Amino acid sequence: MTDYRGPRGTYDVFPGGGEPQERPELWTFVEDRARELFGLYNYSEVSTPVFEEARLFARTAGEGSDIVVQKEMFTFLDKGEREMALRPEGTPGAVRAYIEHNLYRLAQPVKLFYIGPMFRQERQQRGRYRQHTQIGVEALGTSDPLVDVEVISLLYAIHQAVGVKDEVVYVNNLGDMETRQAYVPELRAYLERHRGELDPDSVSRMDTNPLRTFDSKHEGTQAVLVEAPKISDYLSEEASVHLKAVRGGLEALGIPYEIDDGLVRGLDYYTMTVFEAKSGALGAQDTVGAGGRYNGLISDLGGPDVGGIGFGSGVERMLLAAASQEALASLDVFFVTLAPEARIPAMKLVGALREEGISADLDYGGRGMRAQFKQADRTGASYAVILGEDELARGDCTVRDMASGEELVVPVADGAKDLIWAVSG
RNA sequence: GUGGCCGUAGCUCAGUAGGUAGAGCAUCGGAUUGUGGCUCCGAAGGGCGCGGGUUCGAGUCCCGUCGGUCACCCCA
């Protein structure tokens, strides 16, 4: 037994893995479903580095000098003494690329998707990892509420396609600058009056970002918030119209959702629409995917003053929240060789089948026949092809249908044509 | 970073009042020297996370430490 272990908060994906996120066939399944949908929705892939200058994330994650600590980023200095950080989320990199490569020159909106690892230095728990994978999209260059509808429907479609169970999509509108200017002072004043009933974290947030108090899981705080002023009562005309349009679109498309006044999201750049898809199949970390609109972010980072919206969805959480489907690795043909001289001919036939798109494998253990059949069975092979001394002498092979047990002798002296035919049924 | 729980074969776990480790599954072989999924037989595999202490003697008690897990923080 080795002393080496994967780093805390990480996991491996490997054949035979027990947890959903450890199973390679489930990853393939989710990625394939997502990519199919991205094609259908006309999103193109964007791939950016897993590390960036730390200040890029600080800029997008909110104010405060302790931002690195607060957001639990993995940071390091490169040889040029630049402070770098492993990306904690996908949006900043994608937006940076949009600006850096002037994607504003393309037809707007530019619709991007990414699939890749994100990092956060925090303690592991169910559905939370230090390195996790997000499938996400960013639709940049427009503030049209129908784009919000498309993005939310895409998130929902992906979750449906991979089988996320017991899902509810929550939607809220955090308003624009005008809305915040009207609402935040009211909320802060209200919280101030109940200071004594709040948890310490919420008290300190009262000054920096009172909206975030809604995220608190503290009972006393939540009790206070029940009676708190609601942002929905303070929405500007523009925000109100926007929300109405989003709701109308979701209803027209039949996307089930609920309005949640207390949904504020952790990232400070969100404006207007925010949304979160939760699953009852998860533990405390029940958000499978979430996102929102960020109309000030692109210009803040030096780009044009255009809007954007996106979501990130955790693949590990999708897998945990999906029905644990028994996607058995299945093989078309497994070769059983009963003589050392049969191995080379078997490999040639395996190659011929593979070229035809028929998956095939053979025993590499030099084991007995029983063991080879057992392996054929375990790999889920539809057919076992037997190549022994008799077959070699005759120039044929025996094809066994593993389900029915029926056997057929097929000539292979002149190539694999007949064999291909026999196992194509 | 903080707190609760946990740490015995590859996996799931048992282990009685402390006496020097056991089961099921999986693996490999055989019953069946040309045939899988069932059954039977057998083999291999750990010294109980690590370190220290108490004791004649410790998976079994105590301390520390590391790791895992769940929750808080944060967030997918």
Short mmCIF file of C-alpha atoms in Angstrom, two decimals, chain A residues 50-357:
data_model
loop_
_atom_site.label_atom_id
_atom_site.label_comp_id
_atom_site.label_asym_id
_atom_site.label_seq_id
_atom_site.Cartn_x
_atom_site.Cartn_y
_atom_site.Cartn_z
CA VAL A 50 -7.20 27.23 -15.31
CA PHE A 51 -5.15 30.01 -13.74
CA GLU A 52 -5.27 33.75 -14.21
CA GLU A 53 -3.93 36.80 -12.46
CA ALA A 54 -5.59 36.76 -9.06
CA ARG A 55 -6.78 40.33 -9.47
CA LEU A 56 -9.09 39.25 -12.29
CA PHE A 57 -11.08 37.18 -9.83
CA ALA A 58 -10.82 39.76 -7.09
CA ARG A 59 -12.28 42.28 -9.51
CA THR A 60 -15.25 40.12 -10.28
CA ALA A 61 -15.89 38.61 -6.90
CA GLY A 62 -16.54 41.74 -4.94
CA GLU A 63 -14.88 44.33 -2.78
CA GLY A 64 -12.65 43.80 0.22
CA SER A 65 -8.92 43.34 0.52
CA ASP A 66 -9.27 39.89 2.08
CA ILE A 67 -10.99 38.68 -1.05
CA VAL A 68 -8.51 35.89 -1.62
CA VAL A 69 -9.16 34.51 1.82
CA GLN A 70 -12.88 35.16 1.63
CA LYS A 71 -13.33 33.39 -1.66
CA GLU A 72 -10.99 30.59 -0.64
CA MET A 73 -8.91 30.86 -3.76
CA PHE A 74 -5.79 28.82 -4.43
CA THR A 75 -3.14 31.44 -5.14
CA PHE A 76 0.58 31.37 -5.88
CA LEU A 77 3.34 33.69 -7.04
CA ASP A 78 4.90 32.95 -10.40
CA LYS A 79 8.63 33.49 -11.04
CA GLY A 80 7.90 37.08 -11.91
CA GLU A 81 6.32 37.64 -8.52
CA ARG A 82 2.88 37.99 -10.08
CA GLU A 83 0.05 36.81 -7.91
CA MET A 84 -1.83 34.11 -9.77
CA ALA A 85 -4.87 32.10 -8.81
CA LEU A 86 -6.48 28.85 -9.89
CA ARG A 87 -9.85 29.86 -11.24
CA PRO A 88 -12.71 29.54 -8.74
CA GLU A 89 -15.32 30.05 -11.45
CA GLY A 90 -15.55 30.26 -15.20
CA THR A 91 -17.10 33.64 -15.90
CA PRO A 92 -14.09 35.96 -15.36
CA GLY A 93 -11.85 34.05 -17.76
CA ALA A 94 -14.52 33.87 -20.44
CA VAL A 95 -15.31 37.57 -20.13
CA ARG A 96 -11.60 38.42 -20.17
CA ALA A 97 -11.20 36.44 -23.38
CA TYR A 98 -14.25 38.15 -24.91
CA ILE A 99 -12.67 41.52 -24.28
CA GLU A 100 -9.07 40.58 -25.05
CA HIS A 101 -9.95 39.11 -28.43
CA ASN A 102 -12.55 41.72 -29.29
CA LEU A 103 -15.35 39.23 -29.65
CA TYR A 104 -17.60 42.25 -29.76
CA ARG A 105 -16.78 42.30 -33.47
CA LEU A 106 -18.77 39.08 -33.93
CA ALA A 107 -22.53 38.90 -34.21
CA GLN A 108 -23.99 39.52 -30.76
CA PRO A 109 -24.70 37.86 -28.51
CA VAL A 110 -21.62 35.69 -28.49
CA LYS A 111 -22.76 32.43 -26.99
CA LEU A 112 -20.03 30.45 -25.30
CA PHE A 113 -19.81 27.25 -23.29
CA TYR A 114 -17.00 25.66 -21.31
CA ILE A 115 -16.37 22.43 -19.49
CA GLY A 116 -13.49 22.40 -17.06
CA PRO A 117 -12.10 22.25 -13.57
CA MET A 118 -12.62 24.97 -10.96
CA PHE A 119 -10.75 25.26 -7.68
CA ARG A 120 -11.61 26.41 -4.23
CA GLN A 121 -9.62 25.81 -1.09
CA GLU A 122 -12.26 24.60 1.29
CA ARG A 123 -13.11 21.56 3.33
CA GLN A 124 -14.75 18.74 1.49
CA GLN A 125 -18.29 17.64 2.06
CA ARG A 126 -20.95 15.90 0.05
CA GLY A 127 -21.07 17.54 -3.38
CA ARG A 128 -18.18 19.89 -2.63
CA TYR A 129 -14.63 19.39 -3.81
CA ARG A 130 -11.47 21.47 -3.91
CA GLN A 131 -11.26 20.68 -7.58
CA HIS A 132 -14.63 20.30 -9.22
CA THR A 133 -15.85 20.51 -12.78
CA GLN A 134 -18.31 23.00 -14.11
CA ILE A 135 -20.22 22.96 -17.32
CA GLY A 136 -21.15 26.54 -17.99
CA VAL A 137 -22.24 29.06 -20.57
CA GLU A 138 -21.89 32.80 -21.08
CA ALA A 139 -24.09 34.75 -23.48
CA LEU A 140 -22.31 38.05 -23.97
CA GLY A 141 -23.21 41.28 -25.69
CA THR A 142 -26.90 41.74 -25.00
CA SER A 143 -29.32 42.45 -22.18
CA ASP A 144 -32.33 40.98 -23.91
CA PRO A 145 -34.44 39.17 -21.30
CA LEU A 146 -35.15 36.41 -23.80
CA VAL A 147 -31.48 35.46 -23.56
CA ASP A 148 -32.04 34.98 -19.84
CA VAL A 149 -34.87 32.67 -20.76
CA GLU A 150 -32.68 30.72 -23.16
CA VAL A 151 -29.87 30.36 -20.64
CA ILE A 152 -32.19 29.14 -17.91
CA SER A 153 -33.93 26.75 -20.28
CA LEU A 154 -30.55 25.40 -21.39
CA LEU A 155 -29.53 24.76 -17.79
CA TYR A 156 -32.81 23.01 -17.23
CA ALA A 157 -32.48 21.00 -20.43
CA ILE A 158 -29.02 19.74 -19.48
CA HIS A 159 -30.25 18.69 -16.06
CA GLN A 160 -33.20 16.91 -17.58
CA ALA A 161 -31.00 15.19 -20.14
CA VAL A 162 -28.66 13.78 -17.51
CA GLY A 163 -31.50 12.81 -15.19
CA VAL A 164 -31.16 15.23 -12.27
CA LYS A 165 -33.87 14.27 -9.82
CA ASP A 166 -36.21 16.37 -7.75
CA GLU A 167 -35.17 19.69 -9.27
CA VAL A 168 -36.57 23.14 -8.61
CA VAL A 169 -35.40 26.26 -10.43
CA TYR A 170 -35.53 29.43 -8.35
CA VAL A 171 -35.49 32.83 -10.00
CA ASN A 172 -35.11 36.33 -8.63
CA ASN A 173 -34.26 39.79 -9.89
CA LEU A 174 -31.65 41.81 -8.01
CA GLY A 175 -32.42 44.93 -10.01
CA ASP A 176 -30.09 47.52 -11.44
CA MET A 177 -28.15 50.35 -9.83
CA GLU A 178 -31.31 52.37 -9.32
CA THR A 179 -33.01 49.48 -7.58
CA ARG A 180 -30.09 48.84 -5.26
CA GLN A 181 -29.82 52.51 -4.33
CA ALA A 182 -33.43 52.48 -3.25
CA TYR A 183 -33.46 49.09 -1.60
CA VAL A 184 -30.14 48.59 0.17
CA PRO A 185 -30.50 51.51 2.63
CA GLU A 186 -33.93 50.23 3.62
CA LEU A 187 -32.67 46.72 4.14
CA ARG A 188 -29.64 47.92 6.09
CA ALA A 189 -31.80 50.08 8.35
CA TYR A 190 -34.12 47.17 8.99
CA LEU A 191 -31.24 44.83 9.82
CA GLU A 192 -29.73 47.46 12.08
CA ARG A 193 -32.89 47.47 14.15
CA HIS A 194 -32.55 43.69 14.63
CA ARG A 195 -28.79 43.64 15.05
CA GLY A 196 -28.98 41.63 18.25
CA GLU A 197 -30.81 38.74 16.63
CA LEU A 198 -28.34 38.27 13.78
CA ASP A 199 -25.35 35.95 13.60
CA PRO A 200 -21.89 37.59 13.60
CA ASP A 201 -21.31 36.98 9.89
CA SER A 202 -24.51 38.70 8.97
CA VAL A 203 -23.74 41.64 11.24
CA SER A 204 -20.47 42.24 9.44
CA ARG A 205 -22.19 41.88 6.09
CA MET A 206 -24.69 44.54 6.99
CA ASP A 207 -22.11 47.16 6.05
CA THR A 208 -20.32 45.52 3.14
CA ASN A 209 -23.15 43.76 1.36
CA PRO A 210 -26.43 43.51 3.24
CA LEU A 211 -28.03 41.49 0.44
CA ARG A 212 -25.82 38.57 1.36
CA THR A 213 -27.45 38.21 4.74
CA PHE A 214 -30.16 36.33 2.88
CA ASP A 215 -27.66 33.52 2.35
CA SER A 216 -27.21 32.93 6.06
CA LYS A 217 -28.34 29.61 7.43
CA HIS A 218 -28.57 31.03 10.94
CA GLU A 219 -32.05 30.52 12.37
CA GLY A 220 -32.28 33.87 14.13
CA THR A 221 -31.14 35.68 11.02
CA GLN A 222 -33.61 33.88 8.82
CA ALA A 223 -36.42 34.70 11.27
CA VAL A 224 -35.51 38.38 11.04
CA LEU A 225 -35.39 38.20 7.25
CA VAL A 226 -38.95 36.93 6.96
CA GLU A 227 -40.21 40.40 7.78
CA ALA A 228 -37.45 42.25 5.95
CA PRO A 229 -38.17 44.62 3.08
CA LYS A 230 -38.36 42.70 -0.21
CA ILE A 231 -36.32 43.71 -3.21
CA SER A 232 -39.30 42.94 -5.42
CA ASP A 233 -41.04 45.99 -3.94
CA TYR A 234 -38.16 48.25 -4.91
CA LEU A 235 -37.52 47.19 -8.49
CA SER A 236 -36.98 50.02 -10.94
CA GLU A 237 -39.27 50.27 -13.94
CA GLU A 238 -36.61 48.70 -16.14
CA ALA A 239 -35.93 45.82 -13.76
CA SER A 240 -39.63 45.21 -13.35
CA VAL A 241 -40.16 45.00 -17.08
CA HIS A 242 -37.16 42.73 -17.42
CA LEU A 243 -38.41 40.33 -14.76
CA LYS A 244 -41.84 40.25 -16.33
CA ALA A 245 -40.35 39.40 -19.70
CA VAL A 246 -38.22 36.61 -18.23
CA ARG A 247 -41.19 35.12 -16.43
CA GLY A 248 -43.31 35.32 -19.54
CA GLY A 249 -40.65 33.54 -21.55
CA LEU A 250 -40.17 30.78 -18.98
CA GLU A 251 -43.89 30.21 -18.83
CA ALA A 252 -44.21 30.14 -22.61
CA LEU A 253 -41.48 27.50 -22.79
CA GLY A 254 -42.96 25.52 -19.96
CA ILE A 255 -39.90 25.75 -17.72
CA PRO A 256 -41.04 25.12 -14.16
CA TYR A 257 -39.66 27.75 -11.78
CA GLU A 258 -40.37 29.56 -8.55
CA ILE A 259 -39.73 33.16 -7.62
CA ASP A 260 -37.53 33.41 -4.53
CA ASP A 261 -37.18 36.87 -3.01
CA GLY A 262 -34.33 35.69 -0.84
CA LEU A 263 -32.19 34.42 -3.69
CA VAL A 264 -29.19 36.74 -3.87
CA ARG A 265 -26.26 34.56 -5.04
CA GLY A 266 -22.73 34.79 -3.79
CA LEU A 267 -21.06 36.68 -6.58
CA ASP A 268 -21.23 40.42 -6.24
CA TYR A 269 -21.35 41.22 -9.94
CA TYR A 270 -24.86 39.96 -10.50
CA THR A 271 -27.53 42.38 -11.63
CA MET A 272 -31.13 41.78 -12.66
CA THR A 273 -31.82 38.09 -13.21
CA VAL A 274 -30.32 35.49 -10.89
CA PHE A 275 -31.30 31.85 -10.75
CA GLU A 276 -30.42 28.65 -9.01
CA ALA A 277 -31.35 25.03 -9.73
CA LYS A 278 -31.53 22.90 -6.62
CA SER A 279 -32.07 19.19 -6.22
CA GLY A 280 -33.68 17.47 -3.29
CA ALA A 281 -31.41 14.49 -3.95
CA LEU A 282 -28.38 16.31 -2.53
CA GLY A 283 -27.29 17.19 1.00
CA ALA A 284 -26.56 20.63 2.34
CA GLN A 285 -24.90 21.53 -0.94
CA ASP A 286 -28.08 21.24 -2.94
CA THR A 287 -27.39 23.74 -5.72
CA VAL A 288 -26.71 21.81 -8.89
CA GLY A 289 -26.30 24.79 -11.17
CA ALA A 290 -26.73 28.53 -10.86
CA GLY A 291 -26.06 31.78 -12.58
CA GLY A 292 -27.20 35.25 -13.32
CA ARG A 293 -26.92 38.40 -15.35
CA TYR A 294 -23.91 40.69 -14.94
CA ASN A 295 -24.53 43.87 -16.85
CA GLY A 296 -21.70 45.92 -15.37
CA LEU A 297 -18.98 43.31 -15.43
CA ILE A 298 -17.81 43.52 -19.03
CA SER A 299 -17.29 47.27 -18.91
CA ASP A 300 -15.72 47.00 -15.45
CA LEU A 301 -13.07 44.75 -16.92
CA GLY A 302 -12.36 47.21 -19.72
CA GLY A 303 -14.76 46.01 -22.37
CA PRO A 304 -17.73 47.62 -24.06
CA ASP A 305 -20.73 48.50 -21.94
CA VAL A 306 -22.82 45.51 -22.89
CA GLY A 307 -24.64 42.95 -20.83
CA GLY A 308 -23.97 39.30 -20.23
CA ILE A 309 -25.49 36.34 -18.51
CA GLY A 310 -24.33 32.84 -17.74
CA PHE A 311 -24.52 29.83 -15.52
CA GLY A 312 -22.21 27.24 -14.07
CA SER A 313 -23.37 23.76 -13.24
CA GLY A 314 -21.39 21.32 -11.16
CA VAL A 315 -20.85 18.03 -12.92
CA GLU A 316 -20.19 16.15 -9.67
CA ARG A 317 -23.45 17.45 -8.27
CA MET A 318 -25.30 16.55 -11.45
CA LEU A 319 -23.98 13.01 -11.15
CA LEU A 320 -24.91 12.82 -7.48
CA ALA A 321 -28.38 14.16 -8.15
CA ALA A 322 -29.02 11.93 -11.15
CA ALA A 323 -30.46 8.47 -10.98
CA SER A 324 -27.49 6.13 -10.63
CA GLN A 325 -27.91 4.52 -13.99
CA GLU A 326 -26.19 1.20 -14.49
CA ALA A 327 -24.46 2.13 -17.69
CA LEU A 328 -22.54 -1.11 -17.95
CA ALA A 329 -19.49 -0.94 -20.11
CA SER A 330 -20.52 -3.16 -22.97
CA LEU A 331 -18.33 -4.80 -25.50
CA ASP A 332 -19.41 -6.31 -28.81
CA VAL A 333 -16.94 -9.17 -29.09
CA PHE A 334 -14.50 -10.88 -26.75
CA PHE A 335 -11.97 -13.36 -28.13
CA VAL A 336 -11.20 -16.55 -26.28
CA THR A 337 -7.90 -18.04 -27.36
CA LEU A 338 -7.19 -21.66 -26.50
CA ALA A 339 -3.68 -21.96 -27.89
CA PRO A 340 -0.68 -19.63 -27.82
CA GLU A 341 -0.58 -19.75 -31.64
CA ALA A 342 -4.12 -18.38 -31.72
CA ARG A 343 -3.23 -15.06 -30.16
CA ILE A 344 -1.75 -13.36 -33.20
CA PRO A 345 -4.62 -14.44 -35.52
CA ALA A 346 -7.01 -13.26 -32.81
CA MET A 347 -5.39 -9.86 -32.67
CA LYS A 348 -5.66 -9.56 -36.44
CA LEU A 349 -9.37 -10.34 -36.30
CA VAL A 350 -9.83 -7.92 -33.39
CA GLY A 351 -8.22 -5.24 -35.52
CA ALA A 352 -10.49 -6.01 -38.47
CA LEU A 353 -13.58 -5.75 -36.27
CA ARG A 354 -12.46 -2.49 -34.73
CA GLU A 355 -11.97 -1.01 -38.16
CA GLU A 356 -15.62 -1.81 -38.82
CA GLY A 357 -16.65 0.02 -35.68
#
